JSON list of C-alpha atoms in Angstrom, two decimals:
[
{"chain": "A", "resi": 158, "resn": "UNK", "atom": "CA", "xyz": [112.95, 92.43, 116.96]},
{"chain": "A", "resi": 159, "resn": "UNK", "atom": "CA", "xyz": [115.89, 92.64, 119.04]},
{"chain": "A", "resi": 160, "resn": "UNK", "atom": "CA", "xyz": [115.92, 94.99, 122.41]},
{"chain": "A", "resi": 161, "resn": "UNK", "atom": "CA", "xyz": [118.57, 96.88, 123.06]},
{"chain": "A", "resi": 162, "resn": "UNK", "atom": "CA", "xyz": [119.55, 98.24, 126.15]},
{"chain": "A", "resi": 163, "resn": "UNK", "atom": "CA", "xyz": [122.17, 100.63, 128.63]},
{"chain": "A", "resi": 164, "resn": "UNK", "atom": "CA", "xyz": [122.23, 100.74, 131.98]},
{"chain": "A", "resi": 165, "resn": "UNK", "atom": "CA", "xyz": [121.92, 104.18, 133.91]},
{"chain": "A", "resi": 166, "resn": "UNK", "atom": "CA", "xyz": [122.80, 105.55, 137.71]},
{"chain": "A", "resi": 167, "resn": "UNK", "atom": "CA", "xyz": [122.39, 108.35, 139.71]},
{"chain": "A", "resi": 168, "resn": "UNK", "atom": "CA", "xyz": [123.11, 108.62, 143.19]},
{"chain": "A", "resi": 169, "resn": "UNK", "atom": "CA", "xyz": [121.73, 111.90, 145.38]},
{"chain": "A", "resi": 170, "resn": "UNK", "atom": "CA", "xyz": [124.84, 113.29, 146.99]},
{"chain": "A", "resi": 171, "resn": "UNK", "atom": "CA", "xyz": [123.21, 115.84, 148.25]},
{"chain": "A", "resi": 172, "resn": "UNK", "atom": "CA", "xyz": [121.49, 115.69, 151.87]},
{"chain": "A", "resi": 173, "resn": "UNK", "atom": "CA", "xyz": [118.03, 116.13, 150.30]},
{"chain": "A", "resi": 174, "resn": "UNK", "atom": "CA", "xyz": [116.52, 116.33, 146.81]},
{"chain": "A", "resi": 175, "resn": "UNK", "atom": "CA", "xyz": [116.29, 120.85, 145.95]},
{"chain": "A", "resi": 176, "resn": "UNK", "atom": "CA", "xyz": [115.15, 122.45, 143.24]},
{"chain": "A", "resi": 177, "resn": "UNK", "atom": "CA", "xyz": [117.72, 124.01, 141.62]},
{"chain": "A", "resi": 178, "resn": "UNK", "atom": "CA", "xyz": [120.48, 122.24, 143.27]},
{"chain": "A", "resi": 179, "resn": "UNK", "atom": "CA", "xyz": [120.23, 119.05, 141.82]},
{"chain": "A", "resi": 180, "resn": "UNK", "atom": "CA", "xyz": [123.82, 116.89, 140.76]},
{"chain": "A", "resi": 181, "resn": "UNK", "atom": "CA", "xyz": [122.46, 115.66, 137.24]},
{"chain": "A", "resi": 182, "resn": "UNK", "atom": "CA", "xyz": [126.08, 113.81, 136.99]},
{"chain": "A", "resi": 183, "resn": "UNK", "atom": "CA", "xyz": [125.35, 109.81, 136.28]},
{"chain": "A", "resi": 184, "resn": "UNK", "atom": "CA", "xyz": [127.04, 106.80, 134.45]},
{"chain": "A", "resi": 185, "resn": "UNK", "atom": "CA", "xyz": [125.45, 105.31, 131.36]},
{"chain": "A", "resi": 186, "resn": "UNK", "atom": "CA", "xyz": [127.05, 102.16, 131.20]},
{"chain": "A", "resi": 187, "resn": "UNK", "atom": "CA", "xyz": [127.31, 100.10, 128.08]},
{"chain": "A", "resi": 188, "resn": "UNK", "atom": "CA", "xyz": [127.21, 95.77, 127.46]},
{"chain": "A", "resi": 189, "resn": "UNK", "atom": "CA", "xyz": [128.07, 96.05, 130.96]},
{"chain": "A", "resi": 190, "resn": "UNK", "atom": "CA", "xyz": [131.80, 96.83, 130.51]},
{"chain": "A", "resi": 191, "resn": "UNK", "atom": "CA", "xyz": [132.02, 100.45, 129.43]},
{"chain": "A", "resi": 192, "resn": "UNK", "atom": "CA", "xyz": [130.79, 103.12, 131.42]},
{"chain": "A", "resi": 193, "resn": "UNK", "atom": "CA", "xyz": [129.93, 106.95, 130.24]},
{"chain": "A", "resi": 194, "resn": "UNK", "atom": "CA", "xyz": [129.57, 109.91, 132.73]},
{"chain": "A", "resi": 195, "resn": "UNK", "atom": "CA", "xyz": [126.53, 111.68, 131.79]},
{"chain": "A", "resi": 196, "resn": "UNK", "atom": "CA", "xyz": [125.32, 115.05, 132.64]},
{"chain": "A", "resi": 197, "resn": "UNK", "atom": "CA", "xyz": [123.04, 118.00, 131.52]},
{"chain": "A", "resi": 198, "resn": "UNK", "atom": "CA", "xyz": [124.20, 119.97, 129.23]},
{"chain": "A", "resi": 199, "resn": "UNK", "atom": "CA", "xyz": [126.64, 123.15, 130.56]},
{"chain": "A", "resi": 200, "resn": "UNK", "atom": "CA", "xyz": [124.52, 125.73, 129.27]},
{"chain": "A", "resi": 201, "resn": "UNK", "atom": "CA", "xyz": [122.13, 123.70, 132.01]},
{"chain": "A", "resi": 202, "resn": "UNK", "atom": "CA", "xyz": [124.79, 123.54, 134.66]},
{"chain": "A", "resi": 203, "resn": "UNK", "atom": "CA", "xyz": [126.28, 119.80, 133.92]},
{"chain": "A", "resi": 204, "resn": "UNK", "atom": "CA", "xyz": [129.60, 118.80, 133.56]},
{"chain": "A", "resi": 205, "resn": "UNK", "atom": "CA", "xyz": [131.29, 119.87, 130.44]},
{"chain": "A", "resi": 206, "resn": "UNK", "atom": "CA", "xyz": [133.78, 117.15, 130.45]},
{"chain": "A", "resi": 207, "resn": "UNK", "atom": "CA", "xyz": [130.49, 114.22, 130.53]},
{"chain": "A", "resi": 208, "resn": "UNK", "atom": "CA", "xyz": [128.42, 113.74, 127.55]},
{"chain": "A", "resi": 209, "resn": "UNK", "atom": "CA", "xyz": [124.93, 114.91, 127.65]},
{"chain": "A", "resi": 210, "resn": "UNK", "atom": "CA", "xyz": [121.02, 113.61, 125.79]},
{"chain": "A", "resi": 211, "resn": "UNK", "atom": "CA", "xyz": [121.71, 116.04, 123.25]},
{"chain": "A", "resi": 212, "resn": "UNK", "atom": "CA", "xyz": [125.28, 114.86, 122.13]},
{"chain": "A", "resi": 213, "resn": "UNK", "atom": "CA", "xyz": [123.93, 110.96, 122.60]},
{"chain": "A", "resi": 214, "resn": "UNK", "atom": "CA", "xyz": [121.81, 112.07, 120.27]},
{"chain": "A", "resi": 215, "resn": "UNK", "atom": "CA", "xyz": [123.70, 113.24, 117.72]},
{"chain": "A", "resi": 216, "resn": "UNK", "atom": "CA", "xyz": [126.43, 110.39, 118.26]},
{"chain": "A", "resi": 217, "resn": "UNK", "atom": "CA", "xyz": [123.44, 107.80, 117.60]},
{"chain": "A", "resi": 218, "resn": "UNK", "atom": "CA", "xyz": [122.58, 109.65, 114.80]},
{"chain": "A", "resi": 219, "resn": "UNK", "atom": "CA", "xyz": [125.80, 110.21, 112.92]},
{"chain": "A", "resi": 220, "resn": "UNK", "atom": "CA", "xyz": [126.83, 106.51, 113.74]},
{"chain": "A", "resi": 221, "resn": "UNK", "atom": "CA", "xyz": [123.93, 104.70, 112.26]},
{"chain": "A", "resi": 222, "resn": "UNK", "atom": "CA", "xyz": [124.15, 107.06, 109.17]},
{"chain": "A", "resi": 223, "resn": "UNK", "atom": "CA", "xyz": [127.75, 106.18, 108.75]},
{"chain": "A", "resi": 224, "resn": "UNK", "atom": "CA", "xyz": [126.81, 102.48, 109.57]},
{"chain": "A", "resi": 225, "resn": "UNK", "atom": "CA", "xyz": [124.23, 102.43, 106.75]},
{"chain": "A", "resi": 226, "resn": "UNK", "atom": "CA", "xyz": [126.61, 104.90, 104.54]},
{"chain": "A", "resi": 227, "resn": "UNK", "atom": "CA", "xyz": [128.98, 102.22, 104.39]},
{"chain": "A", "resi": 228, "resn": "UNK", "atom": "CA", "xyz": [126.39, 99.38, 103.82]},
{"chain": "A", "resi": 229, "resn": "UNK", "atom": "CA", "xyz": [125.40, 101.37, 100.57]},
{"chain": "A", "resi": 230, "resn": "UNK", "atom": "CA", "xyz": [128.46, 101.89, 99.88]},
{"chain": "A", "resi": 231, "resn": "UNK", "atom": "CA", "xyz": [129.99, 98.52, 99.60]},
{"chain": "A", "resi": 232, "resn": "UNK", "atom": "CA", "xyz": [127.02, 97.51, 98.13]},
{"chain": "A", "resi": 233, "resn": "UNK", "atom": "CA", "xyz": [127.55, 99.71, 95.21]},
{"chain": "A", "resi": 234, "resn": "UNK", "atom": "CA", "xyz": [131.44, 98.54, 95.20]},
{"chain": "A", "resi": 235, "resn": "UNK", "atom": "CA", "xyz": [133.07, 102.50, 96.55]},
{"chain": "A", "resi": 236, "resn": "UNK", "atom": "CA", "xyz": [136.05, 101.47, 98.28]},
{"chain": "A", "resi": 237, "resn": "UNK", "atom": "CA", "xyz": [135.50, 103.94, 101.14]},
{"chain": "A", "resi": 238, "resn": "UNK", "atom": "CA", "xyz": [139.03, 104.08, 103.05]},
{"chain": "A", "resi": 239, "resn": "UNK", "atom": "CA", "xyz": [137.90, 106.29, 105.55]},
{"chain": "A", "resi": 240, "resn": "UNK", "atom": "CA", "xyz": [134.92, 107.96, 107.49]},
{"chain": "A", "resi": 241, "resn": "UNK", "atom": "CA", "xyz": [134.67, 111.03, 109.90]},
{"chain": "A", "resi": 242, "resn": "UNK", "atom": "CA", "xyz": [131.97, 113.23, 110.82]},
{"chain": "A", "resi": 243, "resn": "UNK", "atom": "CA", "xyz": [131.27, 116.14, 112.62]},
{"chain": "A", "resi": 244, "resn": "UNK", "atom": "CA", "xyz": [127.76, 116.15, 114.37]},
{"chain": "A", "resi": 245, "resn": "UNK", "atom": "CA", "xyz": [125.33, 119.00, 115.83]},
{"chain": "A", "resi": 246, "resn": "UNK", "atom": "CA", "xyz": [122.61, 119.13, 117.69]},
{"chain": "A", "resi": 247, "resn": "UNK", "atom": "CA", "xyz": [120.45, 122.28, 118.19]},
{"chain": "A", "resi": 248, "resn": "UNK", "atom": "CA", "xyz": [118.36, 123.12, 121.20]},
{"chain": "A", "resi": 249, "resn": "UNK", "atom": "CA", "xyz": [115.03, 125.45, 120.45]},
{"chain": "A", "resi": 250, "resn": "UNK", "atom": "CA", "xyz": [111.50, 125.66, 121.34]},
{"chain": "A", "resi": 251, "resn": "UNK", "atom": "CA", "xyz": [108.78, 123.88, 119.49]},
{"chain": "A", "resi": 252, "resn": "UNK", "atom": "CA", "xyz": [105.84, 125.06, 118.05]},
{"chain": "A", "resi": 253, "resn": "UNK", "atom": "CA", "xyz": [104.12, 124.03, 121.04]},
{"chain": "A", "resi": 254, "resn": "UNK", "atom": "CA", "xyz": [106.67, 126.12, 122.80]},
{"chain": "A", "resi": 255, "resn": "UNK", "atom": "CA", "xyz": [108.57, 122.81, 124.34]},
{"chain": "A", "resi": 256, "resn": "UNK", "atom": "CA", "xyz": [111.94, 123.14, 124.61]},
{"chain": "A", "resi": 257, "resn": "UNK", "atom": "CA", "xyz": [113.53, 119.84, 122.27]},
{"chain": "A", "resi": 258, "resn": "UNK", "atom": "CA", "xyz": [116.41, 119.07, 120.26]},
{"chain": "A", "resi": 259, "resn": "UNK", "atom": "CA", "xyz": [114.87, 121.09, 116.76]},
{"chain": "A", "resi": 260, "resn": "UNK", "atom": "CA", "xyz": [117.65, 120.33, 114.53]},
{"chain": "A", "resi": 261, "resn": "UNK", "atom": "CA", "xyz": [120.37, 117.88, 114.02]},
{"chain": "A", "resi": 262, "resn": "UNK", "atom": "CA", "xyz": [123.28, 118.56, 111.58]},
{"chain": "A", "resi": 263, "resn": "UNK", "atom": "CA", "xyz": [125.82, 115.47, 110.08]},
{"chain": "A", "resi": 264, "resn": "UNK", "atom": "CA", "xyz": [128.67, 117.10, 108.50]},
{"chain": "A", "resi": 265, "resn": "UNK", "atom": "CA", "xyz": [130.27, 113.38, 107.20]},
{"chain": "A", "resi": 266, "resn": "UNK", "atom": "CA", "xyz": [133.91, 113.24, 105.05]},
{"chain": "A", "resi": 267, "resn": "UNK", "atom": "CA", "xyz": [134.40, 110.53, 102.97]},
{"chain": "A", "resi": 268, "resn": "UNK", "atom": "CA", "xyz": [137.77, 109.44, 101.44]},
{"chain": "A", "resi": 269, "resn": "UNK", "atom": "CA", "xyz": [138.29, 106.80, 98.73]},
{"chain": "A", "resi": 270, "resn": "UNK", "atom": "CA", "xyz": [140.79, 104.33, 98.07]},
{"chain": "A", "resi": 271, "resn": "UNK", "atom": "CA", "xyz": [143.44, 106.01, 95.31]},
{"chain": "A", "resi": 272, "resn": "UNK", "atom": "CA", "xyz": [142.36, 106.26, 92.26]},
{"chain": "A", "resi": 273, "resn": "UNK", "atom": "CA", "xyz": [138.72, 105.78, 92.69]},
{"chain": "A", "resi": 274, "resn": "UNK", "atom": "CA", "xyz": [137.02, 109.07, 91.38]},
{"chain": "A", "resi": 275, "resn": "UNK", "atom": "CA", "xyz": [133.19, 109.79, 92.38]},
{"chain": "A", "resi": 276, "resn": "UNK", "atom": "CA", "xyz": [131.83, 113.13, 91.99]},
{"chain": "A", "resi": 277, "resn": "UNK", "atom": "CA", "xyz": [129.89, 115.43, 94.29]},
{"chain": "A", "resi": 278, "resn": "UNK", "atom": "CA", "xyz": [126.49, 114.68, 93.45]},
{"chain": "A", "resi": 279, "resn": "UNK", "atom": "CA", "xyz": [126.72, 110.58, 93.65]},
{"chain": "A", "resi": 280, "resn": "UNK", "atom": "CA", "xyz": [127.89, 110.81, 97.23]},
{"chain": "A", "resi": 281, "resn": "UNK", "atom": "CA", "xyz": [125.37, 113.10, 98.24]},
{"chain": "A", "resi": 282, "resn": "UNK", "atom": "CA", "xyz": [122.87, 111.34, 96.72]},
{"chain": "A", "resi": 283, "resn": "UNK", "atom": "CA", "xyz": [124.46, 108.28, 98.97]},
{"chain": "A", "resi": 284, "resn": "UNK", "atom": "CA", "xyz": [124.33, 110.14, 101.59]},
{"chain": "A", "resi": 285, "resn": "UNK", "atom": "CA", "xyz": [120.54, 110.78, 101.12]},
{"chain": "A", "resi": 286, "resn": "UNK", "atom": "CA", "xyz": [119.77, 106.97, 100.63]},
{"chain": "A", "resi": 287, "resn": "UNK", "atom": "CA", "xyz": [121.73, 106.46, 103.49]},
{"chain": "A", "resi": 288, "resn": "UNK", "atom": "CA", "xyz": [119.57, 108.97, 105.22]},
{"chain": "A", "resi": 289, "resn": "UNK", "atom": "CA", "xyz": [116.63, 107.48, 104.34]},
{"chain": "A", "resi": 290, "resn": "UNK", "atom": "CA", "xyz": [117.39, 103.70, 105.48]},
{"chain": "A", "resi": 291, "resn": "UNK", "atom": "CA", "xyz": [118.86, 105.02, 108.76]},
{"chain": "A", "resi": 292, "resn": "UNK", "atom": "CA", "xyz": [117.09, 103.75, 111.75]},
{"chain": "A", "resi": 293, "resn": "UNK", "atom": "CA", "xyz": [117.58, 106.22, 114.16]},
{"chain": "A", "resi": 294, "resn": "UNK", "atom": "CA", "xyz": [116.71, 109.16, 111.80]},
{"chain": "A", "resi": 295, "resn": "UNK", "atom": "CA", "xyz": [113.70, 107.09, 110.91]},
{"chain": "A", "resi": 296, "resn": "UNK", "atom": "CA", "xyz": [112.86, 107.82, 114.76]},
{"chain": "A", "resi": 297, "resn": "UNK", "atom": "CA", "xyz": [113.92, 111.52, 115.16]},
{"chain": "A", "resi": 298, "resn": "UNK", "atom": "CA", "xyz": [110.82, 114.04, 114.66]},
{"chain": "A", "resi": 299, "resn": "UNK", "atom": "CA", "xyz": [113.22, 116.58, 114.48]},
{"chain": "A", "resi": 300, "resn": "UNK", "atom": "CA", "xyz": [115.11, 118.76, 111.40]},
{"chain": "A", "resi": 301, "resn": "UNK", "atom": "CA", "xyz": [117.64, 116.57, 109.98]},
{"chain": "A", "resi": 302, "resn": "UNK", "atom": "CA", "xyz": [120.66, 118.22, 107.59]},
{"chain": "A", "resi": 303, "resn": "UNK", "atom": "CA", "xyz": [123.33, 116.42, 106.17]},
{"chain": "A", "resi": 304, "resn": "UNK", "atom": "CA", "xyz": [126.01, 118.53, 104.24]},
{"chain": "A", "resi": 305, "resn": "UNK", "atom": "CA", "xyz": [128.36, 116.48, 102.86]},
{"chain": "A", "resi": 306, "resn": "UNK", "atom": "CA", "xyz": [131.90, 117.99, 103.03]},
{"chain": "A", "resi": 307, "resn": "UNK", "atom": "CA", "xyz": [133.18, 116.49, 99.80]}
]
Protein backbone atom coordinates (compact mmCIF):
# COMPACT_ATOMS: atom_id res chain seq x y z
CA UNK A 1 0.00 0.00 0.00
CA UNK A 2 1.01 3.38 -0.76
CA UNK A 3 2.45 5.86 2.17
CA UNK A 4 1.43 9.02 2.29
CA UNK A 5 3.01 11.74 3.85
CA UNK A 6 3.22 15.90 5.03
CA UNK A 7 5.87 17.51 6.28
CA UNK A 8 5.61 19.50 9.70
CA UNK A 9 7.78 22.47 11.58
CA UNK A 10 7.96 24.16 14.61
CA UNK A 11 10.50 26.41 15.65
CA UNK A 12 10.75 27.61 19.65
CA UNK A 13 10.69 31.36 19.49
CA UNK A 14 10.64 31.64 22.76
CA UNK A 15 14.00 31.86 24.94
CA UNK A 16 13.15 28.55 26.66
CA UNK A 17 10.49 25.83 26.41
CA UNK A 18 7.36 27.04 29.57
CA UNK A 19 4.50 25.52 30.41
CA UNK A 20 1.83 27.46 29.51
CA UNK A 21 3.61 29.72 27.23
CA UNK A 22 4.23 27.60 24.49
CA UNK A 23 3.85 29.14 20.47
CA UNK A 24 1.93 25.97 19.06
CA UNK A 25 2.04 28.02 15.54
CA UNK A 26 3.80 25.53 12.76
CA UNK A 27 3.63 24.87 8.91
CA UNK A 28 2.24 21.60 7.60
CA UNK A 29 3.53 21.57 4.31
CA UNK A 30 2.06 19.54 1.50
CA UNK A 31 3.95 17.48 -1.85
CA UNK A 32 6.48 19.87 -0.88
CA UNK A 33 4.97 22.95 -2.58
CA UNK A 34 2.06 24.06 -0.43
CA UNK A 35 2.46 25.04 2.96
CA UNK A 36 -0.44 25.32 5.85
CA UNK A 37 0.04 27.33 9.14
CA UNK A 38 -1.11 25.17 11.84
CA UNK A 39 -2.03 25.91 15.32
CA UNK A 40 -4.12 24.75 18.40
CA UNK A 41 -7.29 25.41 18.36
CA UNK A 42 -8.42 29.22 19.79
CA UNK A 43 -10.48 27.95 22.44
CA UNK A 44 -6.67 26.49 23.30
CA UNK A 45 -4.95 29.76 22.62
CA UNK A 46 -3.78 29.14 18.75
CA UNK A 47 -4.17 31.23 15.98
CA UNK A 48 -7.63 31.58 14.68
CA UNK A 49 -6.60 32.50 11.26
CA UNK A 50 -4.30 28.76 11.01
CA UNK A 51 -6.06 25.56 10.75
CA UNK A 52 -5.94 23.28 13.63
CA UNK A 53 -5.98 18.80 14.23
CA UNK A 54 -9.52 19.15 14.72
CA UNK A 55 -10.47 21.03 11.41
CA UNK A 56 -7.69 18.63 9.46
CA UNK A 57 -9.80 16.32 10.65
CA UNK A 58 -12.87 17.12 9.51
CA UNK A 59 -11.40 18.43 6.05
CA UNK A 60 -9.93 14.72 5.61
CA UNK A 61 -13.06 13.48 6.44
CA UNK A 62 -15.52 15.43 4.34
CA UNK A 63 -13.02 15.16 1.32
CA UNK A 64 -12.68 11.47 1.10
CA UNK A 65 -16.53 11.16 1.60
CA UNK A 66 -17.09 13.50 -1.25
CA UNK A 67 -14.20 11.67 -3.15
CA UNK A 68 -15.97 8.30 -2.73
CA UNK A 69 -19.58 10.16 -3.07
CA UNK A 70 -18.70 10.94 -6.45
CA UNK A 71 -17.11 7.49 -7.27
CA UNK A 72 -20.65 6.00 -6.42
CA UNK A 73 -22.08 8.34 -8.03
CA UNK A 74 -20.76 8.11 -11.49
CA UNK A 75 -20.83 4.67 -11.08
CA UNK A 76 -24.51 4.63 -10.81
CA UNK A 77 -24.63 7.28 -13.90
CA UNK A 78 -26.02 10.74 -11.41
CA UNK A 79 -24.62 13.51 -13.25
CA UNK A 80 -23.54 15.34 -10.07
CA UNK A 81 -22.75 19.09 -11.29
CA UNK A 82 -21.71 20.19 -8.11
CA UNK A 83 -20.47 19.35 -4.48
CA UNK A 84 -20.14 21.46 -1.20
CA UNK A 85 -20.08 20.58 2.30
CA UNK A 86 -20.08 21.99 5.49
CA UNK A 87 -17.97 19.98 8.14
CA UNK A 88 -17.88 19.83 12.15
CA UNK A 89 -15.91 18.56 14.47
CA UNK A 90 -16.82 18.30 18.20
CA UNK A 91 -14.43 18.33 21.10
CA UNK A 92 -15.67 16.25 24.45
CA UNK A 93 -14.37 13.92 26.94
CA UNK A 94 -14.37 10.19 26.50
CA UNK A 95 -15.63 7.66 28.53
CA UNK A 96 -12.30 7.24 29.83
CA UNK A 97 -12.51 10.90 30.56
CA UNK A 98 -9.80 11.81 27.59
CA UNK A 99 -10.42 14.76 26.01
CA UNK A 100 -10.81 13.66 21.82
CA UNK A 101 -12.60 14.75 18.89
CA UNK A 102 -16.25 12.72 19.99
CA UNK A 103 -18.18 13.63 17.04
CA UNK A 104 -17.78 14.61 13.49
CA UNK A 105 -20.70 16.09 11.46
CA UNK A 106 -20.72 16.22 7.19
CA UNK A 107 -23.44 18.42 6.19
CA UNK A 108 -22.78 17.64 2.07
CA UNK A 109 -25.15 19.52 -0.89
CA UNK A 110 -25.45 17.90 -3.92
CA UNK A 111 -26.75 19.46 -7.20
CA UNK A 112 -27.61 17.60 -10.42
CA UNK A 113 -27.28 18.33 -13.91
CA UNK A 114 -30.96 19.85 -15.18
CA UNK A 115 -33.36 17.70 -15.49
CA UNK A 116 -32.05 14.80 -13.61
CA UNK A 117 -34.59 14.14 -10.68
CA UNK A 118 -33.43 11.82 -7.61
CA UNK A 119 -35.32 11.86 -4.51
CA UNK A 120 -34.33 12.27 -0.88
CA UNK A 121 -33.95 8.88 0.20
CA UNK A 122 -31.58 7.53 -2.88
CA UNK A 123 -29.02 10.19 -2.08
CA UNK A 124 -28.97 9.54 1.41
CA UNK A 125 -28.76 6.16 0.98
CA UNK A 126 -25.55 7.25 -1.36
CA UNK A 127 -24.42 9.07 1.03
CA UNK A 128 -24.42 6.07 3.49
CA UNK A 129 -22.59 3.74 0.94
CA UNK A 130 -20.35 6.41 0.48
CA UNK A 131 -19.90 6.45 4.19
CA UNK A 132 -19.23 3.11 4.45
CA UNK A 133 -16.38 2.75 1.63
CA UNK A 134 -14.72 5.94 2.96
CA UNK A 135 -11.25 5.39 4.12
CA UNK A 136 -10.73 7.85 6.53
CA UNK A 137 -14.10 7.24 8.34
CA UNK A 138 -13.10 3.62 8.20
CA UNK A 139 -10.21 4.99 10.61
CA UNK A 140 -12.12 7.47 12.88
CA UNK A 141 -13.31 5.75 16.33
CA UNK A 142 -15.31 8.59 16.78
CA UNK A 143 -19.37 9.55 16.19
CA UNK A 144 -19.82 10.07 12.62
CA UNK A 145 -23.26 12.05 11.25
CA UNK A 146 -23.94 12.83 7.89
CA UNK A 147 -27.19 14.92 7.22
CA UNK A 148 -27.64 15.36 3.87
CA UNK A 149 -29.01 18.86 3.03
CA UNK A 150 -31.07 17.82 0.03
Amino acid sequence: MSELSIDLSWFRSTPTLAEGKIDNGHDITYNAQFTLPGDAAPDWGGDADATNPEQALAASLSSCHMMTFLALAAKAGWPVSTYADHAEASLGKTDKGLMAVTELKLMPRVSFDTGFQIGAEKIEEMHERAHRYCFVANSISAKMTIVPVV
